[in-house]
mmCIF file of C-alpha atoms in Angstrom:
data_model
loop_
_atom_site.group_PDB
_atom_site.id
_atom_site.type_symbol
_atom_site.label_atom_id
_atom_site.label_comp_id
_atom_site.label_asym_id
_atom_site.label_seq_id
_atom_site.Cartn_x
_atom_site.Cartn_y
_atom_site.Cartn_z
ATOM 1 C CA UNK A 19 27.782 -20.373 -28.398
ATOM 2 C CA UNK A 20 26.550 -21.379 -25.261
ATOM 3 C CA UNK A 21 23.644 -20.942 -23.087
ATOM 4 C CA UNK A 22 24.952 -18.284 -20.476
ATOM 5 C CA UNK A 23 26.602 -15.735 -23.628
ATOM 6 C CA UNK A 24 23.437 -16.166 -25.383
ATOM 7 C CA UNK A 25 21.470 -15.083 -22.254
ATOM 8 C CA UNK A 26 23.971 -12.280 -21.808
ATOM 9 C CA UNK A 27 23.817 -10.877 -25.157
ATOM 10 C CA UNK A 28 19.914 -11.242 -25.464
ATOM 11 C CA UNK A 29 19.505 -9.379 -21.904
ATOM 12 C CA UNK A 30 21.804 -6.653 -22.913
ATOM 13 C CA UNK A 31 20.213 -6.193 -25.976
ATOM 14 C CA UNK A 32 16.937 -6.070 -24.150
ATOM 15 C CA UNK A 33 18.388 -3.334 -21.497
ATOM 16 C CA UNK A 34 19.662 -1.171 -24.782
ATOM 17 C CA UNK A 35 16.012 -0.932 -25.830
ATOM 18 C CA UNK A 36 13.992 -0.771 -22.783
ATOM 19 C CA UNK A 37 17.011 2.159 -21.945
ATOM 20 C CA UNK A 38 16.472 3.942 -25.190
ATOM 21 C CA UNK A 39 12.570 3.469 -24.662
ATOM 22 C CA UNK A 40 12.613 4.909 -21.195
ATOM 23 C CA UNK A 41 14.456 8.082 -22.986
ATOM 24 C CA UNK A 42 12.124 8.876 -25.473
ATOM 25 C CA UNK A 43 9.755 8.426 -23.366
ATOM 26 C CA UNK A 44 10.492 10.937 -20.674
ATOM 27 C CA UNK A 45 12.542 13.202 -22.923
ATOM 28 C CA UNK A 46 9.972 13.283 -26.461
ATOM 29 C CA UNK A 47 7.333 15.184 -24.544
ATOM 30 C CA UNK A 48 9.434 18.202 -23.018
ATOM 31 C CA UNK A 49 11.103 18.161 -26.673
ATOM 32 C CA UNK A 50 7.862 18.754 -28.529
ATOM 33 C CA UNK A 51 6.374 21.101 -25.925
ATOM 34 C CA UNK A 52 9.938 23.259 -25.790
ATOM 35 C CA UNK A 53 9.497 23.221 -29.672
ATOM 36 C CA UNK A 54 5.590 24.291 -29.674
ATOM 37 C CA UNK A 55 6.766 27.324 -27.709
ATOM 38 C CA UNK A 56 9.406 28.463 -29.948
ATOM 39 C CA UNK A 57 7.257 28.389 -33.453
ATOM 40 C CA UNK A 58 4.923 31.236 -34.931
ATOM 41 C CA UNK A 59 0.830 29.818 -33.860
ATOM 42 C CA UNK A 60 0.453 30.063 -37.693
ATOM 43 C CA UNK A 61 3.003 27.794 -38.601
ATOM 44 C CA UNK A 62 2.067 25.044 -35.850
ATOM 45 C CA UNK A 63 -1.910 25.697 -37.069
ATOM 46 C CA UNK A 64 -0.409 24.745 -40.217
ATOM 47 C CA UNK A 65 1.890 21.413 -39.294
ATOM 48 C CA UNK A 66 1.253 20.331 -35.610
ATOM 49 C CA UNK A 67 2.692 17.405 -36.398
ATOM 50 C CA UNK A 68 6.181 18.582 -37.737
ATOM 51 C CA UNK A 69 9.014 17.587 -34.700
ATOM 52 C CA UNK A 70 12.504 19.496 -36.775
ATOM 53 C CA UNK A 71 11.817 23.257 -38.201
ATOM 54 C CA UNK A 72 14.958 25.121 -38.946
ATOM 55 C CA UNK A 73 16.307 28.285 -36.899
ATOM 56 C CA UNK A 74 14.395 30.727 -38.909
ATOM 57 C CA UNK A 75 11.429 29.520 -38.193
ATOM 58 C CA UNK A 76 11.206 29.700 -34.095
ATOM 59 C CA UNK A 77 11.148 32.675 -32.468
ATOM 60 C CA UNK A 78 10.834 33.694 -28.818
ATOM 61 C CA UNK A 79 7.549 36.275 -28.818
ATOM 62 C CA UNK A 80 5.810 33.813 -26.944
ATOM 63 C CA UNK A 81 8.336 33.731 -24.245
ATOM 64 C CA UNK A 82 8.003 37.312 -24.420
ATOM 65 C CA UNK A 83 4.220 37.381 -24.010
ATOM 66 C CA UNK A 84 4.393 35.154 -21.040
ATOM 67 C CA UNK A 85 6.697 36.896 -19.190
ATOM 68 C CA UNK A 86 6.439 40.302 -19.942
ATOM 69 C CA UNK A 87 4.438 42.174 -16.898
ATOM 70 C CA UNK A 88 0.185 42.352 -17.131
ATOM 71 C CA UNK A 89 0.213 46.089 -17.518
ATOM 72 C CA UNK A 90 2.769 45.601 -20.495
ATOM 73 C CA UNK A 91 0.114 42.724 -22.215
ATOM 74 C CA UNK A 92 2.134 40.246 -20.935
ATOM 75 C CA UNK A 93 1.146 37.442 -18.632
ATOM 76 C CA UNK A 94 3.055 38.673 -16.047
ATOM 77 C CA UNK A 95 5.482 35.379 -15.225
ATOM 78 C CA UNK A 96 8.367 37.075 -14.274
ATOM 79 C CA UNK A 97 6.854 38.185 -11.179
ATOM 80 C CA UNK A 98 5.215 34.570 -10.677
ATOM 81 C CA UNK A 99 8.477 32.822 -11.210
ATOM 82 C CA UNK A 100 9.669 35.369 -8.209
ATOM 83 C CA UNK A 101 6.816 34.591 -5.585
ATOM 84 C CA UNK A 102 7.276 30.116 -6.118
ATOM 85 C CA UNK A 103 11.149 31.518 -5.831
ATOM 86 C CA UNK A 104 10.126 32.868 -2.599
ATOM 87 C CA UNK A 105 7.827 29.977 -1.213
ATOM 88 C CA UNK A 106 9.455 27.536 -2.362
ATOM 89 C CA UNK A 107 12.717 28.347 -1.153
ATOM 90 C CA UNK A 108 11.405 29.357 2.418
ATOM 91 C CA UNK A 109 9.457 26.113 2.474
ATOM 92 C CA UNK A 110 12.841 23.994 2.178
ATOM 93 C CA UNK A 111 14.875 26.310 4.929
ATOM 94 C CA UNK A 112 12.181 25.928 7.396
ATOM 95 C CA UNK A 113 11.478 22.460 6.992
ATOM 96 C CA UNK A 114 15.248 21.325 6.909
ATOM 97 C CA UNK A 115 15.486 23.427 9.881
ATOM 98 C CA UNK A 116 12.845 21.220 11.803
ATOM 99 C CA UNK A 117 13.329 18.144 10.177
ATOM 100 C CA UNK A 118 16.651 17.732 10.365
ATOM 101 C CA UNK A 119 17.281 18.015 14.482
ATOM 102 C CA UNK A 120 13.643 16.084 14.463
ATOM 103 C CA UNK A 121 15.071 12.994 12.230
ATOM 104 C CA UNK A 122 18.310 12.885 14.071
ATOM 105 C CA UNK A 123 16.466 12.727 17.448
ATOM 106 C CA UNK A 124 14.617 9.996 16.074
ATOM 107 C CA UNK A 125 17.012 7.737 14.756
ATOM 108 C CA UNK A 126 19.779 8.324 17.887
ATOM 109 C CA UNK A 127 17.669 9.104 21.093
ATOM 110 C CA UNK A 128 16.030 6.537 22.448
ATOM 111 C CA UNK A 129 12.354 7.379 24.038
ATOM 112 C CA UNK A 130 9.212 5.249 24.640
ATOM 113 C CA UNK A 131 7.229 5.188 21.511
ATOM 114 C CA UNK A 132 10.157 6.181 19.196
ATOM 115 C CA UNK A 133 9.085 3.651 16.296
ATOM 116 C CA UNK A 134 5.263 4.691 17.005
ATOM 117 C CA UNK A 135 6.614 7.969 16.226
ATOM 118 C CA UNK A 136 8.132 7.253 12.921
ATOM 119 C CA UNK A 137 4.830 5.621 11.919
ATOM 120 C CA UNK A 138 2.692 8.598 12.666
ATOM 121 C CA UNK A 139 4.673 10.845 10.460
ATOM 122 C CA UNK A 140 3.902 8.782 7.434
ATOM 123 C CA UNK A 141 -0.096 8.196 8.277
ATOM 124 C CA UNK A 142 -0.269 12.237 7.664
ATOM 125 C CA UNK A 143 -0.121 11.324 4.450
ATOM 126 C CA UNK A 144 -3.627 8.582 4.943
ATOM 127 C CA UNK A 145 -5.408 11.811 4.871
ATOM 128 C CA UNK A 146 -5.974 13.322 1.508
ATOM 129 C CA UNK A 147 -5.010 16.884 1.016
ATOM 130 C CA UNK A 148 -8.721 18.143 0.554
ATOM 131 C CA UNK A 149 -10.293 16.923 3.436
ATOM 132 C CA UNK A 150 -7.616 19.832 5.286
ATOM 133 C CA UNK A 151 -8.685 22.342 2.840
ATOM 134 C CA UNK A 152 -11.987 23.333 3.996
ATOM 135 C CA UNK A 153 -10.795 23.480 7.937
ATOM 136 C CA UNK A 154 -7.300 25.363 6.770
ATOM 137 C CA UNK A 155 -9.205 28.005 4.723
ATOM 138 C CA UNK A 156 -11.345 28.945 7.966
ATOM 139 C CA UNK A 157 -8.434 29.021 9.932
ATOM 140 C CA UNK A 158 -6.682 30.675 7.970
ATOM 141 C CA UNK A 159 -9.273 33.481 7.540
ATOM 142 C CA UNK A 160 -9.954 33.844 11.111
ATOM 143 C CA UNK A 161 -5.878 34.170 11.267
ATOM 144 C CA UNK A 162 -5.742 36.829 8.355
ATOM 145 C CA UNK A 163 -3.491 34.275 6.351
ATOM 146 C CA UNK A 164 -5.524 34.117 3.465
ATOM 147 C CA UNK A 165 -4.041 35.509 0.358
ATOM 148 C CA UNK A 166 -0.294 35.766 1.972
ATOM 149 C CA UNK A 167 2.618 33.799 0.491
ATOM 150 C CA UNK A 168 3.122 33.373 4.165
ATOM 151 C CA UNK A 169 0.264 31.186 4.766
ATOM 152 C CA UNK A 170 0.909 29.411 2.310
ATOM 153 C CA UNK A 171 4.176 28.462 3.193
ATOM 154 C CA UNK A 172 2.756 27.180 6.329
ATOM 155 C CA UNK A 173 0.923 25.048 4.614
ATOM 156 C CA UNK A 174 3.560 23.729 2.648
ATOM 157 C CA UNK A 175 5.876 23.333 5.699
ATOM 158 C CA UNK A 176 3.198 21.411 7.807
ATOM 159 C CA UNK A 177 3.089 18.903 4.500
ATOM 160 C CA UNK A 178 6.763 18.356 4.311
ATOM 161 C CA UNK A 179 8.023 18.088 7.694
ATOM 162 C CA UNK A 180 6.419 14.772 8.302
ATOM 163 C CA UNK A 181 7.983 12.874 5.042
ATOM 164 C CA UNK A 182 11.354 14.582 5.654
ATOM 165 C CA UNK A 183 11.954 13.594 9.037
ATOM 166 C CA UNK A 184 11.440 10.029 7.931
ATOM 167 C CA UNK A 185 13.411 10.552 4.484
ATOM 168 C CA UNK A 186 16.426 11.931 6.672
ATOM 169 C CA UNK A 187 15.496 9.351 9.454
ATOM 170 C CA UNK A 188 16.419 6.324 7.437
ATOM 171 C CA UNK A 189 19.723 7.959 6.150
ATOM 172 C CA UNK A 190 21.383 8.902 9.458
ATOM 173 C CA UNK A 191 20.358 5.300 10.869
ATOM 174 C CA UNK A 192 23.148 4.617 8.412
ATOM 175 C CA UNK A 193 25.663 6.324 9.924
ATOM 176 C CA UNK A 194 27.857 4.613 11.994
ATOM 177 C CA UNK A 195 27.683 5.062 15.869
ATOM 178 C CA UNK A 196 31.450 5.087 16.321
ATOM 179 C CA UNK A 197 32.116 8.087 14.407
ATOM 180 C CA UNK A 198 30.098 10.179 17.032
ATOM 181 C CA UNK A 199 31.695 8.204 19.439
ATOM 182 C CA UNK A 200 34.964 8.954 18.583
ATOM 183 C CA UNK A 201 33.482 12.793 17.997
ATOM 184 C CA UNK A 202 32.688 12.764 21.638
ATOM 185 C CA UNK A 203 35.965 11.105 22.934
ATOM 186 C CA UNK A 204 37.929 13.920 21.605
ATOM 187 C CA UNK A 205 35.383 16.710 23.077
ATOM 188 C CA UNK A 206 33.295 17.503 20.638
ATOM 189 C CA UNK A 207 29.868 18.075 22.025
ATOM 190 C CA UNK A 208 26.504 16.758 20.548
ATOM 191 C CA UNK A 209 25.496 19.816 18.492
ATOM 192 C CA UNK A 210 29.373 20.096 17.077
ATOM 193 C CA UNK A 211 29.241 16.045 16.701
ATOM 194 C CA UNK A 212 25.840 16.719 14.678
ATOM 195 C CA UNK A 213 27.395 19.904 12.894
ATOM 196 C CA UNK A 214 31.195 18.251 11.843
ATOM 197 C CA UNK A 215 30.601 15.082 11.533
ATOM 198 C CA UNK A 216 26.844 14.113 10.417
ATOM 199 C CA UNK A 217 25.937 17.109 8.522
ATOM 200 C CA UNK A 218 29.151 16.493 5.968
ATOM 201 C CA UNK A 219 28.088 12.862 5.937
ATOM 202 C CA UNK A 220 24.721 13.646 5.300
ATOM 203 C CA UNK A 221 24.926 15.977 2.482
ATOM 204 C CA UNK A 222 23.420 13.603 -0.104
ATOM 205 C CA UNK A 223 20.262 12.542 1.890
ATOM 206 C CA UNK A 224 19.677 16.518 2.733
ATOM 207 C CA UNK A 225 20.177 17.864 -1.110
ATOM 208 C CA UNK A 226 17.951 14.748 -2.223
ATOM 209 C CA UNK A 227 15.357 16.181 0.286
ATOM 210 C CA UNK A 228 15.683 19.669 -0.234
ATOM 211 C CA UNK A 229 15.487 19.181 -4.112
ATOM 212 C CA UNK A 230 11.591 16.846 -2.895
ATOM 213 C CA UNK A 231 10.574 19.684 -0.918
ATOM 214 C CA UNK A 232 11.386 22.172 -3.729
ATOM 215 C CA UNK A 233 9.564 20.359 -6.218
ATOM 216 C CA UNK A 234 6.348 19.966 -4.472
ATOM 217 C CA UNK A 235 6.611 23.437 -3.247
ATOM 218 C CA UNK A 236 7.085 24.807 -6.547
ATOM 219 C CA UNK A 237 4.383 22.918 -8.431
ATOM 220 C CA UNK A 238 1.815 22.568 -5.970
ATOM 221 C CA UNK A 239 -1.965 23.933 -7.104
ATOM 222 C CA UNK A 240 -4.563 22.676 -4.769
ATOM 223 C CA UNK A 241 -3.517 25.423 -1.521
ATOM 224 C CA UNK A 242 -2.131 27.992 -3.845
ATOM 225 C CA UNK A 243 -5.493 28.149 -5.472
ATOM 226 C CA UNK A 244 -7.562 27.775 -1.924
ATOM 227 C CA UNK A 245 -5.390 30.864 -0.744
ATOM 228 C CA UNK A 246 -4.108 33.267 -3.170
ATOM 229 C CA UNK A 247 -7.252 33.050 -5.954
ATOM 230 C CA UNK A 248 -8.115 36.551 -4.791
ATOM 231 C CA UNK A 249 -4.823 38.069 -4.885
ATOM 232 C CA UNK A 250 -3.452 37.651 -8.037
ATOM 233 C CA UNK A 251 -0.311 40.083 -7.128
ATOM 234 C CA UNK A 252 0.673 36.795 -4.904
ATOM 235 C CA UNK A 253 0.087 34.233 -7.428
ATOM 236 C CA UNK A 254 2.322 31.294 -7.832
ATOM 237 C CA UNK A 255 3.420 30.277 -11.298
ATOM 238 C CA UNK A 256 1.138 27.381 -10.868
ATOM 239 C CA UNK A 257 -1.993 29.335 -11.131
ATOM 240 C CA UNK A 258 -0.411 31.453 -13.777
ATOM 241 C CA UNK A 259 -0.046 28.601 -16.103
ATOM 242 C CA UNK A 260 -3.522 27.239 -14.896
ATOM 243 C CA UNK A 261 -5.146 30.375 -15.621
ATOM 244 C CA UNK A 262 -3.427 30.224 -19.365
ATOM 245 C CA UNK A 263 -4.919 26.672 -20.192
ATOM 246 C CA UNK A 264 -7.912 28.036 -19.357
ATOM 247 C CA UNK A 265 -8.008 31.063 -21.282
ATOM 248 C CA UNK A 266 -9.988 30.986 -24.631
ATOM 249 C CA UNK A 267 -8.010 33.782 -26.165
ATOM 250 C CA UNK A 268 -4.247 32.461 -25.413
ATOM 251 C CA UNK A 269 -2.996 30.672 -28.332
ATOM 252 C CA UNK A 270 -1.237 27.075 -27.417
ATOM 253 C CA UNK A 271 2.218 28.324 -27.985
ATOM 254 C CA UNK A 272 2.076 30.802 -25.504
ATOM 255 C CA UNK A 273 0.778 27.922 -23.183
ATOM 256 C CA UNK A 274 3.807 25.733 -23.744
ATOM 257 C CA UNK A 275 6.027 28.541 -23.475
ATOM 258 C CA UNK A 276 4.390 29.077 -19.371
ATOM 259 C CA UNK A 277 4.638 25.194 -19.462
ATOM 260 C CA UNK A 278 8.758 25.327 -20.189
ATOM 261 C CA UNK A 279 8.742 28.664 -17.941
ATOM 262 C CA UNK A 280 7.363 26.392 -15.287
ATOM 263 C CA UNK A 281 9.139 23.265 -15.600
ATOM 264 C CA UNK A 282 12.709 24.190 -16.612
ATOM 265 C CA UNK A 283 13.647 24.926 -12.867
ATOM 266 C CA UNK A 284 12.888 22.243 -11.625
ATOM 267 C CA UNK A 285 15.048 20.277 -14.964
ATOM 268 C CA UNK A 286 17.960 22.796 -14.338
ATOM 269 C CA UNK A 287 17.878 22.266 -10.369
ATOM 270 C CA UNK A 288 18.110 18.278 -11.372
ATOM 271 C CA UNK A 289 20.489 18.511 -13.500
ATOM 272 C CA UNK A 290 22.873 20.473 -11.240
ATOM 273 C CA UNK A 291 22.572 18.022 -8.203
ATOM 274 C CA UNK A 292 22.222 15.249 -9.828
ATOM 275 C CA UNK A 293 25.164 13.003 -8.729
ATOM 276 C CA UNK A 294 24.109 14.054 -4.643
ATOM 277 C CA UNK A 295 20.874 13.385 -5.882
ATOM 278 C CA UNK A 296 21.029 10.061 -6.753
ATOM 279 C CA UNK A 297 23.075 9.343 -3.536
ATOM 280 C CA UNK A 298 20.647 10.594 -1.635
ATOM 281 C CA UNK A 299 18.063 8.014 -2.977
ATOM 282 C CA UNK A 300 19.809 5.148 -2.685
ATOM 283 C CA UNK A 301 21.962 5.818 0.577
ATOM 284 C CA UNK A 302 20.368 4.212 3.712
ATOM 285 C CA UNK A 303 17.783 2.053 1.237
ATOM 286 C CA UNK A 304 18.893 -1.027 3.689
ATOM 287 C CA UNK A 305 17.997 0.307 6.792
ATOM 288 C CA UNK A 306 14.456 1.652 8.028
#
């Protein structure tokens, strides 16, 4: 055997493990927190520890508890779930909105300052998120903001406009020139060019992008909390599940149920775009 199949064999041997490692790893938590949530508190009280039960054993009161309304003795999720539905989703249509015309200007027009431009989107992000709390929450006061979904999604827009414009910015540098050229040379005019032609092409970058804005929409805590504490009719599932880790008298099964409740979008929304997904990602990665 020589030196380049044992190298071959001992590397692919290596990627089997570190690929079955990388598995467990990410899949062994949701697993055991999926399984906390579907067993009786007495029976995990009893065996924490235990990772197979059979069917009789789980049950779905705790899913029950969590989402079942507050004026039922529930937890009142369902309703949660609805208002990060609502934000989140308005937070991706607005932002694709702006950032979409604002990346393409950016990567096709040429204007003094246009790399300058592209540099100050990303130094929002030098600034950490709590040093705009204080200054947004008297704003947003003054405004009458404060404790809407509405201001919130403000919020959440202002975040993700920046990073999107230069997410999108770098994938429609890859698109070739000559395809809007020949757009043009048959008629078509810049927004049709933009609308037929770059839009199709550009499907994975946006879905990639929508699906970032979604998740940090969704599972953001730091603004909901600044904003909505007061109103708890408005709450985002965030501060839902926040306010059940904190309660005393919610048992831990109930908490991993709110913790599938809140993940298990965002897993299902992955899932579903995953091939565009990964396009996305790795489309336009040679190109800034």
């Amino acid at each position: 055997m020589n030196r380049d199949v044992l190298e071959t064999r001992i590397f692919g041997f290596l990627r089997r493990v570190v690929i079955v490692g990388l598995v467990l790893v990410t899949v062994f938590p949701f697993y055991y927190m999926v399984l906390l949530s579907l067993r009786p508190i007495d029976r995990v009280i009893l065996d924490p520890g235990k990772l197979w039960v059979s069917g009789q054993e789980l049950t779905v009161d705790t899913y029950r508890a969590v989402l079942r309304s507050v004026s039922d003795g529930g937890q009142g999720f369902l309703a949660l779930l609805g208002n990060s539905a609502l934000v989140s989703l308005a937070t991706v249509a607005v932002t694709l909105l702006v950032a979409i015309p604002g990346s393409y200007a950016v990567s096709r027009l040429r204007f003094i300052g246009r790399r300058q431009v592209s540099a100050l989107f990303l130094s929002v992000y030098l600034f950490p998120s709590i040093l705009l709390a204080i200054p947004l929450f008297v704003l947003f006061t003054r405004l009458g903001l404060r404790g809407s979904l509405g201001g919130l999604v403000l919020v959440y827009i202002a975040q993700t406009i920046p990073v999107s414009i230069y997410m999108l910015r770098s994938y429609f540098s890859t698109i070739p020139d000559s395809l809007e050229e020949a757009a043009a040379m048959d008629g078509a005019s810049r927004f049709q060019t933009i609308r037929r032609v770059v839009l199709p092409l550009a499907a994975p970058a946006i879905m990639a992008n929508a699906l970032y804005i979604f998740m940090i929409a969704w599972n953001e805590f730091l603004f909901a909390l600044l904003f909505l504490a007061e109103k708890r009719e408005n709450w985002t599932v965030s501060l839902g599940l926040a306010q059940l880790s904190g309660g005393i008298e919610v048992s831990k099964t109930v908490l991993m149920a709110g913790s599938v409740v809140l993940t298990l979008p965002i897993v299902a929304l992955f899932f579903a775009a995953e091939r565009m997904l990964t396009e996305g990602l790795t489309s336009g990665a040679d190109k800034g």
